[in-house]
Amino acid sequence: MSLGIIGGTGLTSLEGLEITRREVVRTPFGEPSAPLVHGCFRGYNVTFLARHGHNHSIPPHQVNYRANIWALRHVGVEQVVAVAAVGGIGEAYAPRRLAIPDQIIDYTHSRESTFFDQDAADVTHVDFTYPYDARLRRWLLAAAAEAGIEVVDGGTYAATQGPRLETAAEIQRLRRDGCDLVGMTGMPEAVLAREAELAYAHCAVVANWGAGLAEGQTVSMDDIRDNLTYGMDLVRQLIASLAPKFEG
């Protein structure tokens, strides 16, 4: 089983990856965010893709999610761990925590969100009751436990349009809707992976409290950068613990 890692803000490259080759993939949906990077991480083969480009120059609403997922499937990736920075809404989702969500609500708009809108003989529906692959989630949780990394098991991810951050009122709305985390890249990436029959799970790095939740404070970009530096180091440890599960 081939493991793919999609890196978001704070993880534009996978430190410690011994690169064997870079591959430019042409897709029917245009250019992916970056060349695919194939290599060996802690002795195990992985394929890495920088969601926002290697220079972090592509904003969330302009990521070519279809090209990214198509490219990973094309080169033989079967399992995808998507890493992304998020804001915390629920009490358990404090900055610097990692979470493996189990549900998602899509608040995005005007994004190309399906592979099945061109030259389709019939209308195609995919089941999306449980948007994240159950087995891959279990492996992520087990890998975290083996590495001694505390993660939050479960939670609902709110996918917002971006690139701006949310207002305090919007965060309160998301809380009323039952959301625990808020980010800008969870959709349509997750549903495209389902359409492409890829096992997909999300590793969320909480970079900040949602707007208005830290009393008397606005969201600080400096705090976000510090929290991401800390959190992404945990992500690398988690991936190192996860990778052996894909051998053989």
Tab-separated table of C-alpha atoms in Angstrom:
chain	number	residue	atom	x	y	z
A	1	MET	CA	0.000	0.000	0.000
A	2	SER	CA	1.477	3.304	-1.081
A	3	LEU	CA	1.341	6.227	1.365
A	4	GLY	CA	0.858	9.808	0.205
A	5	ILE	CA	1.226	12.871	2.411
A	6	ILE	CA	-0.439	16.167	1.504
A	7	GLY	CA	1.283	18.943	3.430
A	8	GLY	CA	-0.458	22.208	4.193
A	9	THR	CA	0.582	25.426	5.918
A	10	GLY	CA	3.690	24.731	7.974
A	11	LEU	CA	4.524	21.538	6.089
A	12	THR	CA	5.571	22.562	2.586
A	13	SER	CA	8.330	19.965	2.700
A	14	LEU	CA	8.881	16.824	4.742
A	15	GLU	CA	12.080	17.286	6.717
A	16	GLY	CA	14.005	14.035	6.830
A	17	LEU	CA	12.645	12.789	3.500
A	18	GLU	CA	15.444	11.308	1.411
A	19	ILE	CA	14.266	12.317	-2.049
A	20	THR	CA	14.662	9.720	-4.774
A	21	ARG	CA	12.906	11.677	-7.527
A	22	ARG	CA	10.541	14.530	-8.282
A	23	GLU	CA	7.742	13.884	-10.732
A	24	VAL	CA	5.773	16.434	-12.732
A	25	VAL	CA	2.344	14.937	-13.431
A	26	ARG	CA	0.090	16.250	-16.187
A	27	THR	CA	-3.586	15.815	-15.396
A	28	PRO	CA	-6.883	16.309	-17.265
A	29	PHE	CA	-7.676	18.976	-14.663
A	30	GLY	CA	-4.590	21.139	-15.045
A	31	GLU	CA	-1.427	21.453	-12.994
A	32	PRO	CA	-1.117	20.072	-9.456
A	33	SER	CA	0.123	22.442	-6.766
A	34	ALA	CA	3.683	21.137	-7.088
A	35	PRO	CA	5.688	18.215	-8.443
A	36	LEU	CA	5.213	15.001	-6.495
A	37	VAL	CA	8.205	14.219	-4.315
A	38	HIS	CA	8.989	10.518	-3.963
A	39	GLY	CA	11.387	9.396	-1.315
A	40	CYS	CA	12.315	7.434	1.745
A	41	PHE	CA	11.247	8.699	5.177
A	42	ARG	CA	12.815	6.956	8.157
A	43	GLY	CA	13.346	3.911	5.938
A	44	TYR	CA	9.901	3.805	4.347
A	45	ASN	CA	8.626	4.919	0.948
A	46	VAL	CA	6.270	7.900	0.796
A	47	THR	CA	5.037	10.386	-1.796
A	48	PHE	CA	4.733	14.013	-0.698
A	49	LEU	CA	2.698	16.839	-2.234
A	50	ALA	CA	2.773	20.461	-1.034
A	51	ARG	CA	-0.866	21.567	-1.176
A	52	HIS	CA	-0.034	25.280	-1.407
A	53	GLY	CA	3.091	24.837	-3.553
A	54	HIS	CA	6.662	24.599	-2.301
A	55	ASN	CA	6.764	28.365	-1.755
A	56	HIS	CA	3.348	28.392	-0.076
A	57	SER	CA	2.025	30.708	-2.777
A	58	ILE	CA	-1.368	29.141	-3.575
A	59	PRO	CA	-4.240	30.313	-1.335
A	60	PRO	CA	-6.831	27.755	-0.164
A	61	HIS	CA	-9.572	28.806	-2.587
A	62	GLN	CA	-7.213	28.534	-5.578
A	63	VAL	CA	-5.704	25.113	-4.864
A	64	ASN	CA	-6.329	22.748	-7.772
A	65	TYR	CA	-7.696	19.972	-5.586
A	66	ARG	CA	-8.808	17.845	-8.532
A	67	ALA	CA	-5.360	17.871	-10.119
A	68	ASN	CA	-3.702	17.072	-6.781
A	69	ILE	CA	-5.875	14.049	-6.023
A	70	TRP	CA	-5.788	12.812	-9.628
A	71	ALA	CA	-1.974	13.009	-9.662
A	72	LEU	CA	-1.618	11.017	-6.440
A	73	ARG	CA	-3.946	8.313	-7.716
A	74	HIS	CA	-2.157	8.271	-11.085
A	75	VAL	CA	1.225	7.433	-9.531
A	76	GLY	CA	-0.211	4.612	-7.438
A	77	VAL	CA	-0.855	6.215	-4.079
A	78	GLU	CA	-3.626	4.350	-2.247
A	79	GLN	CA	-3.667	5.955	1.199
A	80	VAL	CA	-3.539	9.715	1.800
A	81	VAL	CA	-2.840	11.521	5.052
A	82	ALA	CA	-3.795	15.180	4.683
A	83	VAL	CA	-2.028	17.538	7.087
A	84	ALA	CA	-3.430	21.016	7.655
A	85	ALA	CA	-3.380	23.900	10.114
A	86	VAL	CA	-6.735	24.620	11.750
A	87	GLY	CA	-8.356	26.800	14.369
A	88	GLY	CA	-9.776	25.272	17.525
A	89	ILE	CA	-13.431	25.705	18.476
A	90	GLY	CA	-14.221	22.889	20.903
A	91	GLU	CA	-12.629	22.999	24.349
A	92	ALA	CA	-10.478	19.929	23.699
A	93	TYR	CA	-8.951	21.481	20.576
A	94	ALA	CA	-6.459	23.902	22.067
A	95	PRO	CA	-3.508	25.348	20.142
A	96	ARG	CA	-0.606	22.921	19.629
A	97	ARG	CA	-2.905	19.903	19.823
A	98	LEU	CA	-3.224	17.350	17.039
A	99	ALA	CA	-6.633	16.014	16.090
A	100	ILE	CA	-7.864	13.234	13.810
A	101	PRO	CA	-11.383	14.402	12.886
A	102	ASP	CA	-14.149	11.990	11.916
A	103	GLN	CA	-16.689	14.369	10.340
A	104	ILE	CA	-16.726	17.461	8.140
A	105	ILE	CA	-19.155	20.231	7.179
A	106	ASP	CA	-18.553	22.077	3.920
A	107	TYR	CA	-19.019	25.867	3.948
A	108	THR	CA	-16.950	26.489	0.815
A	109	HIS	CA	-18.331	27.741	-2.473
A	110	SER	CA	-17.317	28.090	-6.129
A	111	ARG	CA	-14.730	25.307	-5.950
A	112	GLU	CA	-14.449	22.488	-8.487
A	113	SER	CA	-15.649	19.694	-6.233
A	114	THR	CA	-16.166	16.572	-8.344
A	115	PHE	CA	-14.542	14.474	-11.046
A	116	PHE	CA	-17.988	13.535	-12.349
A	117	ASP	CA	-19.068	16.740	-14.074
A	118	GLN	CA	-17.610	16.096	-17.518
A	119	ASP	CA	-18.548	13.498	-20.128
A	120	ALA	CA	-20.481	11.415	-17.627
A	121	ALA	CA	-22.893	8.895	-19.124
A	122	ASP	CA	-24.882	8.763	-15.882
A	123	VAL	CA	-25.196	10.876	-12.765
A	124	THR	CA	-22.699	9.522	-10.229
A	125	HIS	CA	-23.171	9.736	-6.464
A	126	VAL	CA	-20.670	8.615	-3.813
A	127	ASP	CA	-21.518	7.748	-0.234
A	128	PHE	CA	-20.000	10.346	2.080
A	129	THR	CA	-21.677	9.424	5.354
A	130	TYR	CA	-18.296	8.915	6.983
A	131	PRO	CA	-15.884	11.181	5.069
A	132	TYR	CA	-12.645	9.794	6.505
A	133	ASP	CA	-11.371	6.256	6.074
A	134	ALA	CA	-11.964	4.336	9.301
A	135	ARG	CA	-8.949	2.044	9.040
A	136	LEU	CA	-6.538	4.860	8.205
A	137	ARG	CA	-7.882	6.864	11.160
A	138	ARG	CA	-7.261	3.880	13.448
A	139	TRP	CA	-3.711	3.578	12.137
A	140	LEU	CA	-3.069	7.271	12.759
A	141	LEU	CA	-4.360	6.979	16.322
A	142	ALA	CA	-2.309	3.840	16.940
A	143	ALA	CA	0.805	5.469	15.474
A	144	ALA	CA	0.335	8.472	17.743
A	145	ALA	CA	0.002	6.232	20.789
A	146	GLU	CA	3.122	4.287	19.835
A	147	ALA	CA	5.050	7.560	19.430
A	148	GLY	CA	3.777	8.947	22.742
A	149	ILE	CA	1.938	11.801	21.005
A	150	GLU	CA	-1.354	12.959	22.477
A	151	VAL	CA	-4.049	13.456	19.836
A	152	VAL	CA	-7.765	14.182	19.983
A	153	ASP	CA	-9.768	11.292	18.551
A	154	GLY	CA	-12.642	12.637	16.464
A	155	GLY	CA	-14.289	15.976	15.907
A	156	THR	CA	-16.098	17.840	13.171
A	157	TYR	CA	-14.031	19.942	10.787
A	158	ALA	CA	-15.647	23.074	9.331
A	159	ALA	CA	-14.263	23.789	5.863
A	160	THR	CA	-14.538	27.522	5.147
A	161	GLN	CA	-13.772	29.431	1.972
A	162	GLY	CA	-10.861	31.638	3.035
A	163	PRO	CA	-8.376	33.041	2.509
A	164	ARG	CA	-9.471	35.436	5.254
A	165	LEU	CA	-9.937	34.189	8.777
A	166	GLU	CA	-13.424	34.024	10.245
A	167	THR	CA	-15.307	36.635	12.283
A	168	ALA	CA	-16.179	35.973	15.911
A	169	ALA	CA	-19.850	35.660	14.904
A	170	GLU	CA	-18.989	33.078	12.254
A	171	ILE	CA	-17.075	31.011	14.796
A	172	GLN	CA	-20.097	31.096	17.095
A	173	ARG	CA	-22.242	29.907	14.211
A	174	LEU	CA	-19.838	27.042	13.549
A	175	ARG	CA	-19.939	26.134	17.228
A	176	ARG	CA	-23.757	26.045	17.139
A	177	ASP	CA	-23.506	23.816	14.079
A	178	GLY	CA	-21.445	21.349	16.109
A	179	CYS	CA	-18.026	22.088	14.629
A	180	ASP	CA	-14.858	21.509	16.660
A	181	LEU	CA	-12.229	22.680	14.174
A	182	VAL	CA	-12.121	25.211	11.363
A	183	GLY	CA	-9.879	25.177	8.313
A	184	MET	CA	-9.889	26.162	4.663
A	185	THR	CA	-8.647	23.102	2.754
A	186	GLY	CA	-10.664	20.127	3.999
A	187	MET	CA	-13.111	20.343	1.095
A	188	PRO	CA	-13.327	19.406	-1.693
A	189	GLU	CA	-10.125	17.465	-1.048
A	190	ALA	CA	-11.857	14.822	1.079
A	191	VAL	CA	-14.730	14.124	-1.317
A	192	LEU	CA	-12.434	14.025	-4.340
A	193	ALA	CA	-10.351	11.389	-2.563
A	194	ARG	CA	-13.541	9.402	-2.002
A	195	GLU	CA	-14.475	9.699	-5.680
A	196	ALA	CA	-10.962	8.546	-6.620
A	197	GLU	CA	-11.312	5.572	-4.229
A	198	LEU	CA	-8.370	6.668	-2.105
A	199	ALA	CA	-8.330	5.996	1.620
A	200	TYR	CA	-8.115	9.487	3.114
A	201	ALA	CA	-7.740	10.800	6.649
A	202	HIS	CA	-6.950	14.162	8.124
A	203	CYS	CA	-4.282	15.150	10.639
A	204	ALA	CA	-5.234	18.596	11.940
A	205	VAL	CA	-2.686	20.789	13.706
A	206	VAL	CA	-4.440	23.361	15.889
A	207	ALA	CA	-2.620	26.647	15.327
A	208	ASN	CA	-4.933	29.055	17.172
A	209	TRP	CA	-8.279	29.452	18.872
A	210	GLY	CA	-11.083	30.451	16.544
A	211	ALA	CA	-11.818	34.165	16.345
A	212	GLY	CA	-13.312	35.560	19.546
A	213	LEU	CA	-12.657	32.466	21.666
A	214	ALA	CA	-9.494	33.799	23.337
A	215	GLU	CA	-11.065	36.508	25.503
A	216	GLY	CA	-9.890	40.004	24.660
A	217	GLN	CA	-7.497	38.825	21.960
A	218	THR	CA	-7.425	38.794	18.180
A	219	VAL	CA	-5.754	36.051	16.174
A	220	SER	CA	-1.967	36.551	16.222
A	221	MET	CA	0.032	35.494	13.147
A	222	ASP	CA	3.168	35.232	15.302
A	223	ASP	CA	1.399	32.827	17.667
A	224	ILE	CA	0.144	30.790	14.725
A	225	ARG	CA	3.676	30.433	13.337
A	226	ASP	CA	5.055	29.380	16.734
A	227	ASN	CA	2.273	26.870	17.293
A	228	LEU	CA	2.701	25.423	13.817
A	229	THR	CA	6.440	24.977	14.304
A	230	TYR	CA	5.714	22.971	17.434
A	231	GLY	CA	2.802	21.051	15.943
A	232	MET	CA	4.488	20.107	12.687
A	233	ASP	CA	7.377	18.553	14.599
A	234	LEU	CA	4.780	16.273	16.211
A	235	VAL	CA	3.355	15.521	12.769
A	236	ARG	CA	6.757	14.361	11.518
A	237	GLN	CA	7.056	12.047	14.522
A	238	LEU	CA	3.567	10.743	13.846
A	239	ILE	CA	4.322	10.043	10.168
A	240	ALA	CA	7.523	8.242	11.153
A	241	SER	CA	5.465	5.991	13.443
A	242	LEU	CA	2.756	5.515	10.807
A	243	ALA	CA	4.925	4.670	7.794
A	244	PRO	CA	5.875	1.100	8.842
A	245	LYS	CA	2.215	0.104	8.689
A	246	PHE	CA	2.280	0.493	4.912
A	247	GLU	CA	5.120	-1.887	4.187
A	248	GLY	CA	4.396	-5.250	2.693
